[in-house]
PDB file of C-alpha atoms in Angstrom:
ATOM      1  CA  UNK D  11       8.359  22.643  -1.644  1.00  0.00           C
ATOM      2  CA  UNK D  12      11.487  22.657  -3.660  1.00  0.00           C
ATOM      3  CA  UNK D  13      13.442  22.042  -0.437  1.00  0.00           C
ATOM      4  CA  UNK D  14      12.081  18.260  -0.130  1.00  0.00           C
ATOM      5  CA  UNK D  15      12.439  17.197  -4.458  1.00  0.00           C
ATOM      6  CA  UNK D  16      16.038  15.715  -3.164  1.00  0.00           C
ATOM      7  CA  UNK D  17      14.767  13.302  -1.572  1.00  0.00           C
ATOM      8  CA  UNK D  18      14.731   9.993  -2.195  1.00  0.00           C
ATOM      9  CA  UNK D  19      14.220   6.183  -1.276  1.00  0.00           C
ATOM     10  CA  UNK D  20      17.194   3.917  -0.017  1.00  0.00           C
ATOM     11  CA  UNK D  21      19.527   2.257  -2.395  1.00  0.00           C
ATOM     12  CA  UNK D  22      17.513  -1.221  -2.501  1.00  0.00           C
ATOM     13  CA  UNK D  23      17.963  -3.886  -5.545  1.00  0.00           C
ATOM     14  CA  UNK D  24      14.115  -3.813  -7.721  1.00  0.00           C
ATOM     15  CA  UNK D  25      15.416  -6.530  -9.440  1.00  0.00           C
ATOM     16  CA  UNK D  26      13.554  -9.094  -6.727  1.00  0.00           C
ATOM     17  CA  UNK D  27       9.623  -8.861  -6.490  1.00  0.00           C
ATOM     18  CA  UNK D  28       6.836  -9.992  -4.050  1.00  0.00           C
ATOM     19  CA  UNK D  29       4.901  -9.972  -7.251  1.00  0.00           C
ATOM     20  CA  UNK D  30       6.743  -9.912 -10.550  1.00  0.00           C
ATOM     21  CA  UNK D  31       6.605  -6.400 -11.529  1.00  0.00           C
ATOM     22  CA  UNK D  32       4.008  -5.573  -9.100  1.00  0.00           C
ATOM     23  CA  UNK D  33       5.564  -5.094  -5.730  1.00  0.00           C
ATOM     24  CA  UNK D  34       9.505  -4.964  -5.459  1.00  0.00           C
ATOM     25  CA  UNK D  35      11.447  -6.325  -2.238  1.00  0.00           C
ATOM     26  CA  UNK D  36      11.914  -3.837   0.362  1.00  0.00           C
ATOM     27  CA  UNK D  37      10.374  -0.740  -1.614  1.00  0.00           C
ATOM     28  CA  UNK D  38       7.535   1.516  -1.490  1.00  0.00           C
ATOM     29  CA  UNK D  39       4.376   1.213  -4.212  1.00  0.00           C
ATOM     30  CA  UNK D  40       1.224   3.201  -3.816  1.00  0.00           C
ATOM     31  CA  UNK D  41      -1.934   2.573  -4.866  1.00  0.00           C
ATOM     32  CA  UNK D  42      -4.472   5.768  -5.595  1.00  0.00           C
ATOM     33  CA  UNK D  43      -7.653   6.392  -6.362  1.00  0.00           C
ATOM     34  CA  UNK D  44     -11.003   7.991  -6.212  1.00  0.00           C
ATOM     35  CA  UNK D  45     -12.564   6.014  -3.812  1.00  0.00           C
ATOM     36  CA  UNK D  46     -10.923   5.416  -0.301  1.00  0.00           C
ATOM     37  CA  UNK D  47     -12.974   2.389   0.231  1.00  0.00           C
ATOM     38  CA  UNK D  48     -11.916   1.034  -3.322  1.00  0.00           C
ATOM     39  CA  UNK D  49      -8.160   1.339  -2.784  1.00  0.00           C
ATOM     40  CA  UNK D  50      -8.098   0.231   0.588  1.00  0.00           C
ATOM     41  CA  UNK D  51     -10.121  -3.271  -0.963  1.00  0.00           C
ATOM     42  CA  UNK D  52      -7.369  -3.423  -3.885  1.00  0.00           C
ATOM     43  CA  UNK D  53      -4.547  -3.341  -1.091  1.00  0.00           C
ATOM     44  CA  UNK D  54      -6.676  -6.342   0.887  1.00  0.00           C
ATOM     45  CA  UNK D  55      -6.586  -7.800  -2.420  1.00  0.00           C
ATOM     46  CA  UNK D  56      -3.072  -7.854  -2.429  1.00  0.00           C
ATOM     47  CA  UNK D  57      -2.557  -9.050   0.817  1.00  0.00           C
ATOM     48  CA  UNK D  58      -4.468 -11.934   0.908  1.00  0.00           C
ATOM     49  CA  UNK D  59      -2.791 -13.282  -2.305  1.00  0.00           C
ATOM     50  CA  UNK D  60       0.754 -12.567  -0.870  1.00  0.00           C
ATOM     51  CA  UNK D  61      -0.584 -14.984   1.562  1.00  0.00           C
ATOM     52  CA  UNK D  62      -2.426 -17.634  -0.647  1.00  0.00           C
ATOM     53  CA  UNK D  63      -0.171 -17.426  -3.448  1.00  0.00           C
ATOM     54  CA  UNK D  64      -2.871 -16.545  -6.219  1.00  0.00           C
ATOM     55  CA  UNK D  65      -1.318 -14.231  -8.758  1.00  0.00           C
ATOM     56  CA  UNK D  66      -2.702 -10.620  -8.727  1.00  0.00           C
ATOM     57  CA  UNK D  67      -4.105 -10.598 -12.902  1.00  0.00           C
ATOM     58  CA  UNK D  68      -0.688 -12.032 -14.397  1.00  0.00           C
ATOM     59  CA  UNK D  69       1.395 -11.053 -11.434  1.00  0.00           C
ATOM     60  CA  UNK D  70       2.802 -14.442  -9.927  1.00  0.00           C
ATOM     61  CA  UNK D  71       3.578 -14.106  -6.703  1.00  0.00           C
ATOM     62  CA  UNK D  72       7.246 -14.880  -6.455  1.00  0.00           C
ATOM     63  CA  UNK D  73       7.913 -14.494  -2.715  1.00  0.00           C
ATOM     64  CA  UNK D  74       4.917 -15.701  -0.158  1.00  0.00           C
ATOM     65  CA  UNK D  75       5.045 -14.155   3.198  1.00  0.00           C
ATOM     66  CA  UNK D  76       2.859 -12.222   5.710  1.00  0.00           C
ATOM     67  CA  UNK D  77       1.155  -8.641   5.606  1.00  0.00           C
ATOM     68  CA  UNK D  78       0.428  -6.580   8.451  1.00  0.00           C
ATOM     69  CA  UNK D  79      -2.588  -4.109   7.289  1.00  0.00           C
ATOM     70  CA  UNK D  80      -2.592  -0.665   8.914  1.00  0.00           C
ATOM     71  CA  UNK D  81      -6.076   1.471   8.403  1.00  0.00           C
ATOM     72  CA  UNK D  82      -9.337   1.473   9.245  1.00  0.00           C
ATOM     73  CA  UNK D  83     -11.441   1.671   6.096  1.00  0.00           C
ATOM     74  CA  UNK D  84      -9.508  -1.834   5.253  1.00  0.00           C
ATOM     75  CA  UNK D  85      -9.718  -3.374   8.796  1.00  0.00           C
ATOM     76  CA  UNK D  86     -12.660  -5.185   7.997  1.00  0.00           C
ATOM     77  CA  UNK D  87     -11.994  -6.454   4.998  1.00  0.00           C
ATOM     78  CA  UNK D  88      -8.618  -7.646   6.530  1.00  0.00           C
ATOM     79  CA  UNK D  89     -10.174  -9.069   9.381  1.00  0.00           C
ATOM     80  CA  UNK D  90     -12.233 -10.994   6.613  1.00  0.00           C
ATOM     81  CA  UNK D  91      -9.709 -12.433   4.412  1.00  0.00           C
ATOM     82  CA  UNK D  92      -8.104 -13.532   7.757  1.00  0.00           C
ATOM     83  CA  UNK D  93     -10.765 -15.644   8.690  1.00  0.00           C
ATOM     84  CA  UNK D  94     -11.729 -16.780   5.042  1.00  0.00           C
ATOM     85  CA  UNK D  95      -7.569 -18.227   5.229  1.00  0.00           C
ATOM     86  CA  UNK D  96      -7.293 -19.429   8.372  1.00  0.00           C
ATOM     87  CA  UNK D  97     -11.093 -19.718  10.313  1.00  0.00           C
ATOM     88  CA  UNK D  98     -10.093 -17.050  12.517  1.00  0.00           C
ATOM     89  CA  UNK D  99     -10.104 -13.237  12.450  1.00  0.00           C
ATOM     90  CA  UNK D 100      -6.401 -12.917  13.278  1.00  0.00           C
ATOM     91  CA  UNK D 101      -3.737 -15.258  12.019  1.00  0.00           C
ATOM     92  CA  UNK D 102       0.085 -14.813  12.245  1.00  0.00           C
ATOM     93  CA  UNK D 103      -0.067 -14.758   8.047  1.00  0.00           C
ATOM     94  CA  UNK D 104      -2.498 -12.060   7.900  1.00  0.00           C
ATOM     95  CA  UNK D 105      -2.243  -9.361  10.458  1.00  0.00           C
ATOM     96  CA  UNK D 106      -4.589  -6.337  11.120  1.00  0.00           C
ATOM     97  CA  UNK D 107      -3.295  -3.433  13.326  1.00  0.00           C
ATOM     98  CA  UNK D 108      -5.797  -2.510  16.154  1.00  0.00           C
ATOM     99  CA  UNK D 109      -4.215   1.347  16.440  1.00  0.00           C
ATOM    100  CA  UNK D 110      -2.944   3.198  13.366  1.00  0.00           C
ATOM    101  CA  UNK D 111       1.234   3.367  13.113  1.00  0.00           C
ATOM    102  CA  UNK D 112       1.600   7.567  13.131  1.00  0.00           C
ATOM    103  CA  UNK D 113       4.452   8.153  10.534  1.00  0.00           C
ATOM    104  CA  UNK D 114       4.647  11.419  11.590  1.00  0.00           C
ATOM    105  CA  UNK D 115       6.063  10.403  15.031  1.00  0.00           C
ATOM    106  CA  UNK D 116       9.804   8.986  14.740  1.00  0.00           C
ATOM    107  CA  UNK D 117      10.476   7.899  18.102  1.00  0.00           C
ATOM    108  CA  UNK D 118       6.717   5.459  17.930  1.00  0.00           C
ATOM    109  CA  UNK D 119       8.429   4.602  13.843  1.00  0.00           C
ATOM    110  CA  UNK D 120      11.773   3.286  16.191  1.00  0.00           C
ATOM    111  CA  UNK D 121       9.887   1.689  18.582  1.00  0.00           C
ATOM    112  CA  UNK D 122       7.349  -0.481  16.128  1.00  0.00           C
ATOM    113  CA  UNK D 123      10.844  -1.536  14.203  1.00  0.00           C
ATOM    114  CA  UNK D 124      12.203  -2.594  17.410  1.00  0.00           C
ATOM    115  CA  UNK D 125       9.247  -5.189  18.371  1.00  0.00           C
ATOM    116  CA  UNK D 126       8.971  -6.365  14.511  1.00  0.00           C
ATOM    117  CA  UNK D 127      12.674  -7.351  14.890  1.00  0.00           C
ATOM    118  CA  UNK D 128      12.632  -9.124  18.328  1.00  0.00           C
ATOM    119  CA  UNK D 129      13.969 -12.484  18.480  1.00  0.00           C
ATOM    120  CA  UNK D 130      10.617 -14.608  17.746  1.00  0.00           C
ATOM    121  CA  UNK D 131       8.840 -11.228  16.119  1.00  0.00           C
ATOM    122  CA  UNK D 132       6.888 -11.060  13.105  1.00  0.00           C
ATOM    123  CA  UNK D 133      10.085 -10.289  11.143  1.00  0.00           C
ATOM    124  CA  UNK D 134      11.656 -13.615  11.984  1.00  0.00           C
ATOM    125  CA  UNK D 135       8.477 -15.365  11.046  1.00  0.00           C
ATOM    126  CA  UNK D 136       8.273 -14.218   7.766  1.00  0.00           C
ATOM    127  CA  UNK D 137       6.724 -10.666   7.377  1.00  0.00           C
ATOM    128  CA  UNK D 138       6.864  -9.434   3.843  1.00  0.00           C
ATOM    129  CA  UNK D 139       4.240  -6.504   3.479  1.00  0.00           C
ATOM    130  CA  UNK D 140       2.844  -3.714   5.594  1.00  0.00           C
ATOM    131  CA  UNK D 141       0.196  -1.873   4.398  1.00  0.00           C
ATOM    132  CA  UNK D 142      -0.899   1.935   5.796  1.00  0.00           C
ATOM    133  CA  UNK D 143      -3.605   3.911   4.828  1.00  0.00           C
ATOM    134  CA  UNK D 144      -3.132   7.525   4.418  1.00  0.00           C
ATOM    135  CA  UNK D 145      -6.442   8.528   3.506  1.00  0.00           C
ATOM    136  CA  UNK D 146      -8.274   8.179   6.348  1.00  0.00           C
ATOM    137  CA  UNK D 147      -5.392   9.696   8.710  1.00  0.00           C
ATOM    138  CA  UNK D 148      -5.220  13.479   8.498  1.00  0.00           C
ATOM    139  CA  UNK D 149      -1.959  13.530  10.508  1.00  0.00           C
ATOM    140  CA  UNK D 150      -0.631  10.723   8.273  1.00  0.00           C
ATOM    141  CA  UNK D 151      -1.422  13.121   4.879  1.00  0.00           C
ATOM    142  CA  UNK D 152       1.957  15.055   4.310  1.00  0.00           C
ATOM    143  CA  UNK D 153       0.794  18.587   2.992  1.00  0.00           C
ATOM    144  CA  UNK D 154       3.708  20.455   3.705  1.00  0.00           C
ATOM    145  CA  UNK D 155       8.040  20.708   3.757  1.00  0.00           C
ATOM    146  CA  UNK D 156       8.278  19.460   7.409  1.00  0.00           C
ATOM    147  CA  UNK D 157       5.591  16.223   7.625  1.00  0.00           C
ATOM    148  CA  UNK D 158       6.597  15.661   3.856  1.00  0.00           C
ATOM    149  CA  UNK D 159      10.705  15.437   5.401  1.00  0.00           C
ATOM    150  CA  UNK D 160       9.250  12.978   8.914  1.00  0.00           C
ATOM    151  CA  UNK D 161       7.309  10.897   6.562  1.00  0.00           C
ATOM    152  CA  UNK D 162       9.625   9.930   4.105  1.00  0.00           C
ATOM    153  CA  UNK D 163      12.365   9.943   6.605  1.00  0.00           C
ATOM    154  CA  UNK D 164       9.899   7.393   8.672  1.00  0.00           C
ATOM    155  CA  UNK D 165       9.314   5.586   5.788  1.00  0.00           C
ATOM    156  CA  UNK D 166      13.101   5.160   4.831  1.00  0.00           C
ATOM    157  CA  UNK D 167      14.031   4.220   8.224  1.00  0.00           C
ATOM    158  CA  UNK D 168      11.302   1.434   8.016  1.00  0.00           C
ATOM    159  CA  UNK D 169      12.337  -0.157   4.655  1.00  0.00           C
ATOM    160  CA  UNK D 170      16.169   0.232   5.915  1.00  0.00           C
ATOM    161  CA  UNK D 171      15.615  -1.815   9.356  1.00  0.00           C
ATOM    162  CA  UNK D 172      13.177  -4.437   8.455  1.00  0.00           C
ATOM    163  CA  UNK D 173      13.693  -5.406   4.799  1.00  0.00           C
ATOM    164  CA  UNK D 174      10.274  -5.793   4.502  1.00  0.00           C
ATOM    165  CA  UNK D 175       8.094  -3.866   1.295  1.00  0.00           C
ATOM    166  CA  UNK D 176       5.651  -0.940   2.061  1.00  0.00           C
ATOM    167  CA  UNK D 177       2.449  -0.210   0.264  1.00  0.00           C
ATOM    168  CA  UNK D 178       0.457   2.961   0.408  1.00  0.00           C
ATOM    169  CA  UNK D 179      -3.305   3.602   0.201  1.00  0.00           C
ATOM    170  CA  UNK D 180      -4.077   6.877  -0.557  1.00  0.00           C
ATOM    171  CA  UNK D 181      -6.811   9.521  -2.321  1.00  0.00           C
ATOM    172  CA  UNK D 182      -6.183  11.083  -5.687  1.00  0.00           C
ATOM    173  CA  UNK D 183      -7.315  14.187  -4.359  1.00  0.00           C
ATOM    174  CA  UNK D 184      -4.864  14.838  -2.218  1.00  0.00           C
ATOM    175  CA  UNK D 185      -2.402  13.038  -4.700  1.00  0.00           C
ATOM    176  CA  UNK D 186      -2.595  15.755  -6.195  1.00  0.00           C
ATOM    177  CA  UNK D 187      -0.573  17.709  -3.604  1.00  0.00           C
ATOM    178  CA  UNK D 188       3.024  18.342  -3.576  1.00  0.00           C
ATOM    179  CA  UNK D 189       3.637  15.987  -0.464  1.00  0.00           C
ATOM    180  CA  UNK D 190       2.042  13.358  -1.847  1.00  0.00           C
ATOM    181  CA  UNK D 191       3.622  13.410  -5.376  1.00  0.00           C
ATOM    182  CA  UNK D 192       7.124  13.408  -3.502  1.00  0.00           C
ATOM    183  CA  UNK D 193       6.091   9.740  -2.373  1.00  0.00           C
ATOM    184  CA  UNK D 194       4.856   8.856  -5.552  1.00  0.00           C
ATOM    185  CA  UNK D 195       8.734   9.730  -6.620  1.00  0.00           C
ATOM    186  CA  UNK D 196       9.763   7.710  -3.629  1.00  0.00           C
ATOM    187  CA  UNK D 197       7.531   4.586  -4.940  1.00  0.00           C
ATOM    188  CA  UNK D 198       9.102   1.901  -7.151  1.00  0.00           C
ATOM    189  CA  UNK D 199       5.458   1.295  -8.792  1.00  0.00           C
ATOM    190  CA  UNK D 200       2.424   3.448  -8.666  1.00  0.00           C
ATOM    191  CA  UNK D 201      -0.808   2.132  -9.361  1.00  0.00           C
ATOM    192  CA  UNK D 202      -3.990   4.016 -10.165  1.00  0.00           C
ATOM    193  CA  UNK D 203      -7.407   3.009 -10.003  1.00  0.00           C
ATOM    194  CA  UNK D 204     -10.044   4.402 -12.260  1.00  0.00           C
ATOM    195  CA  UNK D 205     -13.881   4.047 -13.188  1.00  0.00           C
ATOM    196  CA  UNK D 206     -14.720   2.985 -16.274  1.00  0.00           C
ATOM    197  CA  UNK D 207     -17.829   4.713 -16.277  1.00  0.00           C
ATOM    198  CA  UNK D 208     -17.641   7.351 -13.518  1.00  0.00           C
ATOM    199  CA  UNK D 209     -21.498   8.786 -13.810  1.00  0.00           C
ATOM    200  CA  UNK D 210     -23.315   5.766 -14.915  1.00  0.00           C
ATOM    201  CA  UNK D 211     -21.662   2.818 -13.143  1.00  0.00           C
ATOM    202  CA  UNK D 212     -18.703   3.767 -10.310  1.00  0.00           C
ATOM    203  CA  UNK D 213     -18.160   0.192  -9.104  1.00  0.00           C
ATOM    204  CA  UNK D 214     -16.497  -0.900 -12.390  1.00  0.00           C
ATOM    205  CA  UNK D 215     -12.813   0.247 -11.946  1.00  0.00           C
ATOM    206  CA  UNK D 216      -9.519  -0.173 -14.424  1.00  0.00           C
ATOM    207  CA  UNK D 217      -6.045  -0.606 -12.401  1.00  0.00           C
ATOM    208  CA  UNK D 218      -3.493   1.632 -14.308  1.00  0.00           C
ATOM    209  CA  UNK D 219       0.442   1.714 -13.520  1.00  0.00           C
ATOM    210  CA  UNK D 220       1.554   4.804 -13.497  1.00  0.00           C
ATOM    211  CA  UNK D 221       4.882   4.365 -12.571  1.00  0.00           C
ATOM    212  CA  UNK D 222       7.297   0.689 -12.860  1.00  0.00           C
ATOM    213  CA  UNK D 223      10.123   0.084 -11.729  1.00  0.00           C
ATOM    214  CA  UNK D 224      11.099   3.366 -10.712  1.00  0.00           C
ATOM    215  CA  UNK D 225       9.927   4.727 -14.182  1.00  0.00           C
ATOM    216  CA  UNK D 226       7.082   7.411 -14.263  1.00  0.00           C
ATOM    217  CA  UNK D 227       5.003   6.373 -17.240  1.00  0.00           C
ATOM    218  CA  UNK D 228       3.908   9.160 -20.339  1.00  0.00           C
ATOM    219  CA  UNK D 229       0.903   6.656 -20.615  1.00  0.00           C
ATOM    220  CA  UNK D 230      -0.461   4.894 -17.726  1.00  0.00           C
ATOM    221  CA  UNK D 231      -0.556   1.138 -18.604  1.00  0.00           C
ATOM    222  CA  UNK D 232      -3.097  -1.261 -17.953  1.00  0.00           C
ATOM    223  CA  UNK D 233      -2.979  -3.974 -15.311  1.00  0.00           C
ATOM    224  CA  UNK D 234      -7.020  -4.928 -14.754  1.00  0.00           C
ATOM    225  CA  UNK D 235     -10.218  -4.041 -14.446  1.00  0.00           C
ATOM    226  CA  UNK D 236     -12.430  -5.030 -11.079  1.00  0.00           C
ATOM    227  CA  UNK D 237     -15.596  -4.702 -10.217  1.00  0.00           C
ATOM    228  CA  UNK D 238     -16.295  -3.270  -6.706  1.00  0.00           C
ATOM    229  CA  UNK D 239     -19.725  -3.687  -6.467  1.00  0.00           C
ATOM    230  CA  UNK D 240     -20.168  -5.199  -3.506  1.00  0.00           C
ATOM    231  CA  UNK D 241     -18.049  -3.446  -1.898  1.00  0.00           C
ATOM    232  CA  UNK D 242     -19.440  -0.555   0.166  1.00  0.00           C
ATOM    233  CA  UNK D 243     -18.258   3.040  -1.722  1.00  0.00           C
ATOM    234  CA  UNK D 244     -17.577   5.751   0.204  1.00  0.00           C
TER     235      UNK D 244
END
């Protein structure tokens, strides 16, 4: 794996935020975690209030726009939110993708950046955040040199030709993977999420950064604590 450590994440300015110190401008964060379902509800979370404007704990959201959400374990919940905002289950604030976006696959990576930035596309009308889910994607899991290389390179090519920020969902188990920790290097801010009380109660969870502006952490730092428990664990 030594082969892919050079890589790295565009040249883009941190010093501008979607939410102060949460998520940068036209970077990468990740969010990780246990529980697939649990991550997937944080990065709803964080959609919706990109949208609404509410700050995420003390986060203020400094730059409203729109978030397109790409994964099925959050499609639901997105599809939710969406209706909760607007009265419908798709609004041009709040999108939810139908088919997954395979970052594996350059040429489809070209052609979804093409139709974001057509005259009268969703770039143009104000899209800020797009949101995938690896854990529920096999082919979207980098676990070796070569999907590791498309994914970031997919990635890149995204944040380079739409300005807009990316945030990943994905499992701590495979986190722990090579691949995966080469996109936690890529992220400007990691986030982890945690249970307080992992045998006696799991739906009480702590958000931790691990990594802020581009700065792993010795200590992860506390951001909040939520409690998931109506939320369906899986």
């Amino acid at each position: 794996m030594s082969n892919i450590a050079t890589i790295s994440a565009p040249a883009v300015s941190s010093g501008k935020w979607l939410f102060t110190d949460l998520i940068a401008k036209n970077r990468l964060s990740i969010i990780i975690g246990v529980n697939h379902t649990y991550n997937a509800e944080v990065a709803n979370m964080i959609s919706r209030r990109l949208v609404t404007g509410e700050p995420m704990f003390d986060k203020k959201v400094c730059t409203r726009g729109s978030a397109l959400y790409a994964g099925k374990l959050g499609k639901n919940r997105a599809l939710t939110n969406s209706y909760e905002i607007h009265g419908k289950p798709h609004s041009k604030e709040l999108l939810v993708m139908s088919t997954t976006i395979d970052l594996l696959n350059q040429q489809k990576i070209i052609d979804v950046v093409g139709k974001l930035n057509e005259r009268g596309g969703l770039i143009e009308k104000g899209l800020s955040l797009i949101v995938f889910e690896l854990s529920t994607y096999k082919s979207l899991d980098p676990v070796d040199a070569v999907n590791v290389s498309k994914t970031v390179s997919n990635l890149n090519y995204i944040l380079e030709n739409t300005g807009v920020s990316i945030l990943l969902v994905q499992s701590e188990g495979s986190a722990r993977r090579p691949g995966i920790r080469v996109l936690i290097g890529m992220a400007n801010v990691a986030i982890k999420i945690r249970s307080v009380n992992y045998w006696k109660d799991r739906s009480i969870a702590d958000l931790l950064f691990t990594k802020v502006n581009d700065r792993l952490l010795k200590s992860p730092r506390y951001l909040g604590r939520l409690n998931f428990s109506n939320v369906g664990e899986q």
